Structure formats: C-alpha cells, structure tokens
Coordinates of C-alpha atoms in Angstrom, one line a residue:
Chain M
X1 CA 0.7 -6.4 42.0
X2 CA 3.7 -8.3 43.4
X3 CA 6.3 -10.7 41.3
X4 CA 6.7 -12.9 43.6
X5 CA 9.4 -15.6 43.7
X6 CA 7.5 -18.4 41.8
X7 CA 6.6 -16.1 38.9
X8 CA 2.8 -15.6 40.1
X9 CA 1.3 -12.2 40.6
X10 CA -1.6 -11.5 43.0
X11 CA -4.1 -9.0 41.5
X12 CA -6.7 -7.6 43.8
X13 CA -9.8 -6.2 42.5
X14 CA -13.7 -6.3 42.6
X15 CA -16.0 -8.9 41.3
X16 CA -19.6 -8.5 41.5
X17 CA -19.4 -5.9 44.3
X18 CA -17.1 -8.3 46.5
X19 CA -13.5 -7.3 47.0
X20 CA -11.1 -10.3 45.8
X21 CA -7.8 -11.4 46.2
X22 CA -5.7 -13.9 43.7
X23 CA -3.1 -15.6 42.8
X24 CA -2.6 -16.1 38.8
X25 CA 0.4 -16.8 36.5
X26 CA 1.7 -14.6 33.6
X27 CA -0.7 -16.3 30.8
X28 CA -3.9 -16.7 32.7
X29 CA -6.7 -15.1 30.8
X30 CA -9.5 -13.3 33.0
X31 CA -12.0 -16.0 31.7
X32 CA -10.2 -18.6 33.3
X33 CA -9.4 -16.5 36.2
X34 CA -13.4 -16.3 36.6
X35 CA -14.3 -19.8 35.6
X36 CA -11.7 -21.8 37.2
X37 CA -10.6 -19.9 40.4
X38 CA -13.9 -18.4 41.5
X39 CA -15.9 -20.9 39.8
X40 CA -18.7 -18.8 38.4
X41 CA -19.8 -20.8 34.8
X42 CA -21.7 -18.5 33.9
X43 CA -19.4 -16.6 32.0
X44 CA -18.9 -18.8 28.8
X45 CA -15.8 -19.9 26.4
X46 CA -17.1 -19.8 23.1
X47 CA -14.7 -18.7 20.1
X48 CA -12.1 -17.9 22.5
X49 CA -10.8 -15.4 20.1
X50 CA -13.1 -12.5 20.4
X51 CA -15.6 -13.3 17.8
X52 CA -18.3 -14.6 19.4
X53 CA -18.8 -12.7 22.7
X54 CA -20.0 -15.3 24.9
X55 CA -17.4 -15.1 27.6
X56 CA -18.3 -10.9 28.0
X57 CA -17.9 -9.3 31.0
X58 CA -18.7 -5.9 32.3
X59 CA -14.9 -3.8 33.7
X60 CA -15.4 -0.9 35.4
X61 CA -19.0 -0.5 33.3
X62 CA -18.0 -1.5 30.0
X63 CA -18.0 -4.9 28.1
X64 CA -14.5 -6.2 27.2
X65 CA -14.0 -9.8 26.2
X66 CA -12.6 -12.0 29.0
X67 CA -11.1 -14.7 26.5
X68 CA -8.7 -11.8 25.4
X69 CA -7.9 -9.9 28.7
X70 CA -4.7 -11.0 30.8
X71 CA -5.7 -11.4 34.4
X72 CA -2.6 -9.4 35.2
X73 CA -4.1 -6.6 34.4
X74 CA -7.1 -6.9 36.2
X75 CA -5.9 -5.2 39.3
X76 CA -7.6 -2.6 41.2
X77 CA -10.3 -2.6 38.6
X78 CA -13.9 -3.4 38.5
X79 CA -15.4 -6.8 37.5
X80 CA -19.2 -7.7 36.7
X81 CA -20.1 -11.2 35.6
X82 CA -23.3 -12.5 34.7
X83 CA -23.8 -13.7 38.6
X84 CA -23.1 -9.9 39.7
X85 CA -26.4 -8.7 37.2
X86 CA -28.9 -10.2 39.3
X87 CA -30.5 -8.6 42.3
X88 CA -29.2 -9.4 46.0
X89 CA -32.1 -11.3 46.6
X90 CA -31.4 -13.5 43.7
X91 CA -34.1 -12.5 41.8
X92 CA -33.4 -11.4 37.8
X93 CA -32.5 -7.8 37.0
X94 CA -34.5 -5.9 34.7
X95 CA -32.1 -6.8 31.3
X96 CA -32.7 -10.8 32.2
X97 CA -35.9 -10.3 32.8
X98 CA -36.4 -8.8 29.6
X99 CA -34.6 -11.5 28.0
X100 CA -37.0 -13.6 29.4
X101 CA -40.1 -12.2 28.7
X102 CA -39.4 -11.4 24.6
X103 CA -38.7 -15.4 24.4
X104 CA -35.1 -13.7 23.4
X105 CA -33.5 -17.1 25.5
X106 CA -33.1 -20.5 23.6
X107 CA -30.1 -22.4 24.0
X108 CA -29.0 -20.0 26.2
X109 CA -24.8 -20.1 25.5
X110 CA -24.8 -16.6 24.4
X111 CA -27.2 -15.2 27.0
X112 CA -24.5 -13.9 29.7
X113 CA -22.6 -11.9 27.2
X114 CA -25.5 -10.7 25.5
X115 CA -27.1 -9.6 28.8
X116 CA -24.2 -8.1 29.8
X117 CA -23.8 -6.2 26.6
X118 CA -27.1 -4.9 26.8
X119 CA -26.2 -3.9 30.4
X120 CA -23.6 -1.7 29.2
X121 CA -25.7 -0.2 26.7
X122 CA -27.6 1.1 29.5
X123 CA -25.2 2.6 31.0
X124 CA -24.0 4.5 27.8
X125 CA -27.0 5.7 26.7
X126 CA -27.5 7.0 30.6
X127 CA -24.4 8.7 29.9
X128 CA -25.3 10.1 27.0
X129 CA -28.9 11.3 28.1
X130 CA -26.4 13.0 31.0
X131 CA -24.5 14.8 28.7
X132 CA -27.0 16.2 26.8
X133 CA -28.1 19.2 27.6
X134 CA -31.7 19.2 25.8
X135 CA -34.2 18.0 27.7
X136 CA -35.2 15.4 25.4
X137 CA -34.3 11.8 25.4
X138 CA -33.1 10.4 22.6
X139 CA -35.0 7.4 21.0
X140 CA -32.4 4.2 20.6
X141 CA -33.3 2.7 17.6
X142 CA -33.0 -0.7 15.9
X143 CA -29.7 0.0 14.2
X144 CA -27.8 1.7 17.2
X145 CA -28.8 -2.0 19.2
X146 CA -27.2 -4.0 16.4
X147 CA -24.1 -2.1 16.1
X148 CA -23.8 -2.4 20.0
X149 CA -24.4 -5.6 19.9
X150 CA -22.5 -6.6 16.8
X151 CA -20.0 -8.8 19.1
X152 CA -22.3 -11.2 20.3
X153 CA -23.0 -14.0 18.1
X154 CA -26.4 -15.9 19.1
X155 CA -26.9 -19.0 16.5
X156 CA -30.6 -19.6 18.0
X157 CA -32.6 -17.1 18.0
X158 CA -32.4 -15.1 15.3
X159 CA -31.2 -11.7 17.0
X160 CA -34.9 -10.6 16.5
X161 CA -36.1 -10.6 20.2
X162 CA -32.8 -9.7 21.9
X163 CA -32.7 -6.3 19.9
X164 CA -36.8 -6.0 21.1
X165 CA -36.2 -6.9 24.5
X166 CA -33.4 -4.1 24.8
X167 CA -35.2 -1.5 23.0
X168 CA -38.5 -2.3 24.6
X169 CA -35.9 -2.0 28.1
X170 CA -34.1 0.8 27.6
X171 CA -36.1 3.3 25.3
X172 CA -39.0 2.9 28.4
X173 CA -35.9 3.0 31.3
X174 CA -37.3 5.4 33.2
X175 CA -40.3 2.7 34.0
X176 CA -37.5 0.1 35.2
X177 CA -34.1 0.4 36.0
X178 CA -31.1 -2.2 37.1
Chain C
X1 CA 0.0 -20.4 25.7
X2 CA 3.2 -19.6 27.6
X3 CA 5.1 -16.4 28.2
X4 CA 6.7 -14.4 30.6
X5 CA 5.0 -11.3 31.8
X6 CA 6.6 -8.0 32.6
X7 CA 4.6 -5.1 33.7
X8 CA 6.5 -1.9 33.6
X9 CA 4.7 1.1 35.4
X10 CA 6.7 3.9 34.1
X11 CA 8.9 4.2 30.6
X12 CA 11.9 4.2 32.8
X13 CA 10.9 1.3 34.5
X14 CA 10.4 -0.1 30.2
X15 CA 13.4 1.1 29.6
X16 CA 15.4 -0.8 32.2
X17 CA 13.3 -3.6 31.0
X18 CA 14.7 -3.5 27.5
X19 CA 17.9 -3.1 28.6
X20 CA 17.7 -6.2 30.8
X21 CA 16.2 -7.9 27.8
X22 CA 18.5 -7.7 24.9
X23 CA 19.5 -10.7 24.2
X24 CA 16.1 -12.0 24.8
X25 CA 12.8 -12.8 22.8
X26 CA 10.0 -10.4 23.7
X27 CA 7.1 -8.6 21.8
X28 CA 5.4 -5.9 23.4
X29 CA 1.5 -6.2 23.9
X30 CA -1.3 -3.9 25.2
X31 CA -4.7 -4.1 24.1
X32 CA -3.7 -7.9 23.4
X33 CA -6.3 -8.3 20.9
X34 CA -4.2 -9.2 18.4
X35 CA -1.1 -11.1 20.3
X36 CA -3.4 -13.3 22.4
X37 CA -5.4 -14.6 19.5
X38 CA -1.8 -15.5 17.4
X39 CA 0.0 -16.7 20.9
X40 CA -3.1 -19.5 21.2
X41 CA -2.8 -20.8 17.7
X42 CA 0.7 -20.6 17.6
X43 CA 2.6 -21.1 21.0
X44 CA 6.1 -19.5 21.1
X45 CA 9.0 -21.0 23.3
X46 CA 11.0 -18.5 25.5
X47 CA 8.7 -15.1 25.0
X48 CA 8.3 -12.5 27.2
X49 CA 5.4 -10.2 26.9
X50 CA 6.6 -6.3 27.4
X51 CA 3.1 -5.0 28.9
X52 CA 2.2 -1.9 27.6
X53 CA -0.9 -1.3 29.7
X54 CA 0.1 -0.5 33.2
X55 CA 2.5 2.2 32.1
X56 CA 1.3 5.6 33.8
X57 CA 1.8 8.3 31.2
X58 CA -0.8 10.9 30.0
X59 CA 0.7 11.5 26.5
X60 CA 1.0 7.4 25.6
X61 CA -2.8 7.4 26.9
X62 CA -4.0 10.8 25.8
X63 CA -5.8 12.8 23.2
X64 CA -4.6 16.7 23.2
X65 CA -4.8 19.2 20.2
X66 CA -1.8 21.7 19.9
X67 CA -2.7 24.8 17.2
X68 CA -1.5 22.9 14.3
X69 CA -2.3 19.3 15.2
X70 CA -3.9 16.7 17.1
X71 CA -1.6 14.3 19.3
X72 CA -2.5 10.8 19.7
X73 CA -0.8 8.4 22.5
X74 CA 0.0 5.4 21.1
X75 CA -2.2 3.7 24.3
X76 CA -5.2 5.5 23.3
X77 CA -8.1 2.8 22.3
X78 CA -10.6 3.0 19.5
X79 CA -13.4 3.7 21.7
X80 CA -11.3 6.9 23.4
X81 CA -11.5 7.8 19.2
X82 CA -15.0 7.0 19.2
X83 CA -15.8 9.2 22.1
X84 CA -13.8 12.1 21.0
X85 CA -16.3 14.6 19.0
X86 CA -13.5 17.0 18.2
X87 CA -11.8 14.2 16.3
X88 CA -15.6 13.0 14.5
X89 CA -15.4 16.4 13.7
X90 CA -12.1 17.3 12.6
X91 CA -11.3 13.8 11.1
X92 CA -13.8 11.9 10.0
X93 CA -12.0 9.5 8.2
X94 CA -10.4 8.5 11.7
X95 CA -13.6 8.6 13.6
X96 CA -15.3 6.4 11.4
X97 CA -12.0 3.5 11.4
X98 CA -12.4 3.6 14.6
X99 CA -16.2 3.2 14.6
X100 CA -16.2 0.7 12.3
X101 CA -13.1 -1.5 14.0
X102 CA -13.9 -5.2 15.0
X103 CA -16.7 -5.1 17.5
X104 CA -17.7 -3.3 20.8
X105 CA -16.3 -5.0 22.7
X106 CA -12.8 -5.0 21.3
X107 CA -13.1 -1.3 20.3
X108 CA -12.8 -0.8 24.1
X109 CA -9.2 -2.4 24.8
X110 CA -7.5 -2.5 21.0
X111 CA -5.0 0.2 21.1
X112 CA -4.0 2.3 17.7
X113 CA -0.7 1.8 18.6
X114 CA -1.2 -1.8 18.5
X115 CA -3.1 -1.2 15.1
X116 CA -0.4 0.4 13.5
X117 CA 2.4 -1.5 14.9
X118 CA 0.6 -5.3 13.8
X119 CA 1.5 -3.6 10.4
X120 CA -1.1 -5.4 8.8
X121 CA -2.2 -4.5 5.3
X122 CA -5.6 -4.4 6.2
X123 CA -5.6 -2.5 9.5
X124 CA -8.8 0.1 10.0
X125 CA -7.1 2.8 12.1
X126 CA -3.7 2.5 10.4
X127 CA -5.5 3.3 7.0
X128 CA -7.1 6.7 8.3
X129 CA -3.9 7.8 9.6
X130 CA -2.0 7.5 6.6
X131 CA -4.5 9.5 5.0
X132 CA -3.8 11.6 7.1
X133 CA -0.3 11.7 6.6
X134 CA 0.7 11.1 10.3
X135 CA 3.8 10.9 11.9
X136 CA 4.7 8.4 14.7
X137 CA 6.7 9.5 17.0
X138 CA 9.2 6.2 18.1
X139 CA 11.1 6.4 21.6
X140 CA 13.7 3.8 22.4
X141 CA 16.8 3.2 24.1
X142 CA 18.9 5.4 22.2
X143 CA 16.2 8.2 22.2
X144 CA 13.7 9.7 20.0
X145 CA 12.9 10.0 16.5
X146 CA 10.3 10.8 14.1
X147 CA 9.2 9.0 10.8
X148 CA 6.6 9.5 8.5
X149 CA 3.7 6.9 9.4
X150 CA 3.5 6.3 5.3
X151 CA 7.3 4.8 5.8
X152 CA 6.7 3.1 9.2
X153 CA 5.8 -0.2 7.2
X154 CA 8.3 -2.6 5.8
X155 CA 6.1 -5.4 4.9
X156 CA 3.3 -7.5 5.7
X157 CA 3.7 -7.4 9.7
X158 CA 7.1 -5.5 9.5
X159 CA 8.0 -1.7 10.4
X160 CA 10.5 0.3 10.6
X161 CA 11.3 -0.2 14.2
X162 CA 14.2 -1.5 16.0
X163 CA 14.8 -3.7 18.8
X164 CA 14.6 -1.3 21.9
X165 CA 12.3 0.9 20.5
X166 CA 8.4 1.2 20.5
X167 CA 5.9 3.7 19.1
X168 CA 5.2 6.4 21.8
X169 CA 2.4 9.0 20.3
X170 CA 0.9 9.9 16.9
X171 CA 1.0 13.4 15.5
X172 CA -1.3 14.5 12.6
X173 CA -1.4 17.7 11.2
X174 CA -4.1 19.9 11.4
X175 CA -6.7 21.1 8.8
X176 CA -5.7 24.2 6.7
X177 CA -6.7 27.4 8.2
X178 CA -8.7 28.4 4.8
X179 CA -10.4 24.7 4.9
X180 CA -14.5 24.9 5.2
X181 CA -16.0 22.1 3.3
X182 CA -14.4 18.2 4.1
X183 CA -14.6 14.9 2.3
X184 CA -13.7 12.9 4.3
X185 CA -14.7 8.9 5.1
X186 CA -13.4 5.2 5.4
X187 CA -14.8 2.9 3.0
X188 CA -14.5 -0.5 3.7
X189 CA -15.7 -3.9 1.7
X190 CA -15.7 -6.8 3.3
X191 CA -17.9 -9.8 3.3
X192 CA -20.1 -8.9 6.7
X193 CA -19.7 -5.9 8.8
X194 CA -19.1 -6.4 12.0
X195 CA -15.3 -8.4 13.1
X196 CA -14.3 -7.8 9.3
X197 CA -10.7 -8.2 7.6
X198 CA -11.5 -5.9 4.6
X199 CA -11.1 -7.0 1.0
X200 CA -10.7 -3.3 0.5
X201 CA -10.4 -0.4 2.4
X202 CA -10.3 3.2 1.7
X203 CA -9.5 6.2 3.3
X204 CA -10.1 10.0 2.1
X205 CA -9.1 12.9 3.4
X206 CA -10.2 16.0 1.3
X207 CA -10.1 19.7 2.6
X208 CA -11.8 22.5 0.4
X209 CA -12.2 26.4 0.5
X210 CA -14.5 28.3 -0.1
X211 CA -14.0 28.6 -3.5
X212 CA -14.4 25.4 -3.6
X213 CA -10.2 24.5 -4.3
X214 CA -9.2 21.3 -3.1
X215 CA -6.4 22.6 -0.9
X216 CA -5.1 19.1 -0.3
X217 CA -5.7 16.3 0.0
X218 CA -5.0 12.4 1.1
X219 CA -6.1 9.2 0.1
X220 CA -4.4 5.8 1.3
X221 CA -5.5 2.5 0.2
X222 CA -5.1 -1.0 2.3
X223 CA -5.7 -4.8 1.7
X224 CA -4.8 -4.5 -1.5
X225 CA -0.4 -4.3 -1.4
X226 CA 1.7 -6.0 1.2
X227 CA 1.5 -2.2 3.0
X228 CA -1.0 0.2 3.3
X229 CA 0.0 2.6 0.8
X230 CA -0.7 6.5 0.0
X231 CA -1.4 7.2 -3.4
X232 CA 0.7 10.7 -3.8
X233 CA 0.3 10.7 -7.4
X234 CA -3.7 10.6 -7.3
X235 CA -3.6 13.5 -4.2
X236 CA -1.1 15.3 -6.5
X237 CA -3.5 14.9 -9.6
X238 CA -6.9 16.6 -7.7
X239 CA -5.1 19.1 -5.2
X240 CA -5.3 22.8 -6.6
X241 CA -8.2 21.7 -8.9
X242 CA -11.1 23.9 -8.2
X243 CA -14.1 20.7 -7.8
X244 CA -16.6 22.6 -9.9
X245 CA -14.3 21.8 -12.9
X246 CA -13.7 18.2 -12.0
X247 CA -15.2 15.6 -14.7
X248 CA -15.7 12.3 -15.1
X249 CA -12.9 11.7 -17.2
X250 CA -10.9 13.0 -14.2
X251 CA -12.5 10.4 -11.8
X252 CA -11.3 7.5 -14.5
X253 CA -7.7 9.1 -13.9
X254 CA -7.5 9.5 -10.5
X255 CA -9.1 5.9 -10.2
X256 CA -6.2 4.8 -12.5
X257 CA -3.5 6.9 -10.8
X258 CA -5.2 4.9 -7.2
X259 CA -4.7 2.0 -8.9
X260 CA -1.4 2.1 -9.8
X261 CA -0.1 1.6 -6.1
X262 CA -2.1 -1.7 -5.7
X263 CA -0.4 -5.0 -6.1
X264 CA -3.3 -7.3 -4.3
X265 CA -3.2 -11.3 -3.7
X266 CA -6.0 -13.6 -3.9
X267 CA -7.1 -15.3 -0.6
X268 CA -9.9 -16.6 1.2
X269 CA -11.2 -13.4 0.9
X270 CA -10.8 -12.2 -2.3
X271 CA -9.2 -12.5 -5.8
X272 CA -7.0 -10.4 -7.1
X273 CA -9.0 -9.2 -9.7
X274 CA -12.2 -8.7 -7.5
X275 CA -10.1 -6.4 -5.3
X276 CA -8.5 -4.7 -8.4
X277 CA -11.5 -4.1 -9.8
X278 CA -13.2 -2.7 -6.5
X279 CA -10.8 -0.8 -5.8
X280 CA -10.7 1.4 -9.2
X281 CA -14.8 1.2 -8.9
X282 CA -14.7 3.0 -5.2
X283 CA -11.4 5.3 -6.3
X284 CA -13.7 6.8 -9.2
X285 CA -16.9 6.8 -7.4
X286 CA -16.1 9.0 -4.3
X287 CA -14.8 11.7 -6.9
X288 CA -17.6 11.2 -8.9
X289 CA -19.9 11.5 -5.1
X290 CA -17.7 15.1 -5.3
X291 CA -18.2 16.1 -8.6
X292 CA -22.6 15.1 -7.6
X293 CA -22.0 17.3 -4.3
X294 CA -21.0 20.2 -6.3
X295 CA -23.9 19.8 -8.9
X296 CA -26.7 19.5 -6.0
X297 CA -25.3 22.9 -4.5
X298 CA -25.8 24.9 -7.8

C-alpha cells in the first residue's frame, strides 16, 4: 500500500478468485469498497454496526463483518463475497442450494451473510475433522450451528431451516462438497 | 465518518508516528470494532486513526507460555483465544470471555488489547484477565513499563495510559505448581446471549490442591462499578480455607465481601438494585456450586 499524494491508498488483493486493484480513501469501509467500487449488491448493509451480519464476507476463509473492516487493511488478503460462492458456471454451490431446498430463503436480506457464515462453518469443521486424529467424525449439532451463527440476524424465517439446511449440509459433507 | 489513516508497519515506524503526532488528535484502532461503530454515530473533526493492524511483530500478535506464565500480544484476537486449547485448559475463565464475546464474526478481528484498552466496565475479556490478576505491559515513547491490569483503569473509558504510549502484551501468571483441581468460569447475565453488554459479569479464578486447600484465588466483577474491579477482600476471605470446611454461612460472606466493591447505575439495561441483587445471588452461588462439588466427591 502506497500514501499517495491525494491521501488515497491503493490496496491490492483477491476477490472471488480474481486479483484486484483499488483506489480507496482512509475511512472507506470494505462494504462500500465491494458495493460501490466493484459493484457487487449482493453483499448487504444492514445494522452497519456489526449486529446483524448481513453485510458478511468470507477473508482469507473466515467471516468478518465488512460494515466494520477498513478497506486499508484489505491488502494482500483474501476476499469472498456472496457472488464468489457460486460455481463458475453460475450455477448455486452446495450451501445456497441448501438454503434453497429447506425453504430456509424468504425475504432474502440476510441470505448472503448467512450463506457465507455457513460457508465458513464448513471450513472449520473440515479443519477440525483434520486435526483430529480419531477416525471418527464428529456429529455438528443444533447448538454448535446457533452459536456459529449467532451473528446473523434473519427476521423471516424463524432460524428453524437455516440451522437444518446447514446441518443436513455439513453433518452429510462427504456426499456434497463446495 | 472522517479521519486520517496512518498505517505503521513496524513499532519504530509507530514510534516516529507518535512523535510526528504530538500536538495532534489521534486514537489508536485495530480490530476497529469498537472505534468504527462510535466514529459513525459521533463524527470527530481532525482525528487520525494510529492503525494497529499492519504492525509486523510476533509478541503484539502472539500467544507463548514462559515456565511461570502465559504472554498475550496485545494484537491477539478472541478467536486466537478461542483456538488456543492450552489456554481452555489452563484458564478457563479466559477461554470462555472469549467464547462468549459478541459474535462470530467479531470474535475474529476484536483484539484484547482493544478490549482492555476501551476500558469499559462491562468488557468480557478484560474481566477474565483481572481475575487473573494480569499485568499489561505499556511501551511508549519514553520506554517501557509495567502496571497491574487491576490499576490500568481510571474510569468509565479511562486508563492509566499516557499520550505516546500504548498497551504492547499481557502477562498472566501461571497456575501454582501444587494446583490440581480449578474453578474457574465467566458468568455473564445479560438480556440475550449472543452481541450482549452484560448487566453482570463474573469471573473466577480458583486453584486447589490436592488436599483440597484453595491455594488462591481471584474473582473480579464488571458492569456493576465505573471499573472492573477485583474483590481482594472476598479472594483474601476463601484462600487458605481447605473447601471441605466451607459453609453456607461463608458463601453469604464472601457474597457480602463481593458486594462491597459494587457501586452499579441503573440504565437501559438494568436497575441498580437488579444488578445488586444478582450480583450477591451469583457471588454466593458459585461458592455454594464448590461447597456441592465437594459433597458429590465424598
């Protein structure tokens, strides 16, 4: 990152497997970075102060709320938005799909974060199933999902089929992956 | 939202910062959790923001253990606690403030340096560590010092240090050698559980040998004073007490002796006398939890 004579910095990282280049001021927030400058909506404002978890993104694997995060210090890192979870051929990954199938989408405002979330789960119960040394997988249950999840606020649905869909996703991921 | 943004890479790089800075408004920030959230609701003119999160240092990011205690960068985040199974181990009281802080996704970039230095009454993290009796170790300008973390705090969002300093690692001392049995937990009431501001929090830090003495102990108690406070006179009144001969009546004094070190407000969240009240009720029931323990091994 360069301080360059206007004040701006450039910050160079990764976003949904593309490297990217840009020019931000000191206060821009990551969301806006997203939203405004590469003009992906899918990630959503919501609270804007970290409560609600709408405007989640994945960095470098884990979820981290863009409303809160200075695009300064983006740089060199690893960014996955909502448009980066689907397949290349634009078809849905296996955590929408989910989504999708438990009736677990209604108004839809929360969905990116909470797909994203769940997204993340997987990979930290991959990592854990990694570090163990039994052969054994451990079962996820209802409780672990809602404690993960407990920064995501969906007004809709209830919470009842997002915690199904990523139970019913990642206690059988062997059978799908992505 | 406003601000200037400097992004040192090194402390020496800080350091000529500060310098430079002086005369100058600035507030450090790193996890920005905390300073993002005020900055939007309350703009301030002329601020520069001292980022913490690009420095490249090991310590101010690190966890290590040394034979008699466990060092804590003032960088590290609540999930690098969460992650750390010698600290669930060795401190549980720690592990679970850390577990238990704000959400997942904010457990991932909060920093307990940040938590600590916000100074506010209720802060999760802060809480275990004065249990804990931790010291923070401050580096500045003119150099180094060390202060208690149970004296860091002023105030409400006040601590002890100076412009040109800032809080570079945590040290907390290790377990007693002779320690096999812990009690050790954060307790905190609030009105949901997840993204919380407690009512009341406790945290309990109880080694025991195998006699069953309480070698020491700590207890520290927050939302309910302007500081997070630890109650020395209710550690003083169980340590060297064997737990087998611990009765109720003792629970009601240590719950008193807890007590005495509270000075709550009523808010939004809370009354006064709801907190008060909670707070002697949780003091006397996690000795009481003790005094059941021992009962159930017999």
């Amino acid at each position: 990152m360069k301080n360059s004579d206007t004040g701006s910095f450039i910050v160079n990282f990764n976003l949904n497997g593309k490297d990217v280049k840009a020019e931000i001021s000191a206060s821009t927030l990551l969301l806006d970075l997203i939203r405004n400058t590469f003009n992906m909506k899918g990630t959503k404002p919501g609270c804007n102060e970290g409560e609600c978890g709408a405007c989640t993104v994945l960095i470098n694997d884990v979820p981290v709320n863009s409303c809160l995060y200075l695009a300064a210090n983006i740089n060199g890192k690893t960014v996955t938005t909502i448009e980066g979870l689907s397949c290349n051929d634009g078809s849905l990954s296996a955590v929408q799909d989910s989504l999708v199938k438990n009736g677990a989408v209604q108004c839809g405002f929360c969905t990116s974060g909470m797909a994203l979330c769940i997204k993340a789960l997987m990979f930290e119960y991959e990592n854990l199933v990694n570090s163990k040394l039994t052969g054994k997988k451990p079962k996820l249950t209802e409780n672990d999902v809602k404690k993960w999840l407990e920064g995501n606020l969906c007004r809709c649905t209830g919470y009842v089929n997002i915690i199904k869909s990523a139970l019913e996703l990642i206690n059988n991921v062997e059978r799908k992956s992505g | 939202m406003n601000f200037e943004l400097i992004n040192p890479q090194s402390f020496k790089e800080l350091f000529l910062v500060l310098k430079k800075l002086k005369h100058r408004k600035y507030r450090y920030a790193a996890g920005c959790t905390d300073i993002l959230i005020e900055l939007k609701r309350n703009p301030e003119d002329d601020l520069t923001l001292v980022n913490l999160s690009q420095i490249n240092d090991f310590k101010f990011r690190g966890i290590s253990q040394t034979k008699n205690s466990v060092r804590l960068g003032a960088g590290v985040t609540a999930n690098d606690i969460v992650r750390n199974l010698n600290i669930k181990l060795l401190y549980p009281v720690l592990w679970e403030a850390a577990y238990n802080l704000a959400s997942t996704q904010i457990r991932q970039v909060a920093t307990i340096g940040g938590n600590i230095c916000t100074a506010s009454p209720s802060g999760d993290i802060t809480c275990a560590l004065v249990s804990l009796d931790a010291t923070c170790v401050i580096i500045g300008v003119h150099g180094k010092r060390e202060i208690r973390i149970r004296d860091f705090f002023e105030g409400p969002r006040q601590t002890a240090l100076k412009k040109g300093e800032l809080l570079y690692e945590i040290i907390i001392p290790g377990n007693k050698k002779n320690t096999v049995k812990l009690f050790s937990s954060f307790i905190k009431i609030g009105t949901r559980r997840s993204m919380e501001c407690s009512v009341v929090s406790i945290a309990y830090h109880i080694q025991i040998d195998g006699f069953n003495k309480i070698l020491t102990s700590g207890f520290a108690i927050g939302a309910v004073a302007p500081t997070i406070r630890f109650t020395a006179k209710a550690c003083d009144f169980i340590n060297r007490k064997n737990i087998n001969a611990l009765t109720e009546r003792d629970a009601e004094s240590f719950a008193l002796k807890v007590s005495e070190y509270s000075d709550p407000i009523s808010d939004i969240r809370a009354t006064r006398w709801y907190r008060e009240k909670v707070l002697f009720n949780l003091s006397k029931s996690i000795i009481e939890d003790i005094i059941k323990c021992q009962i159930e091994v017999k």
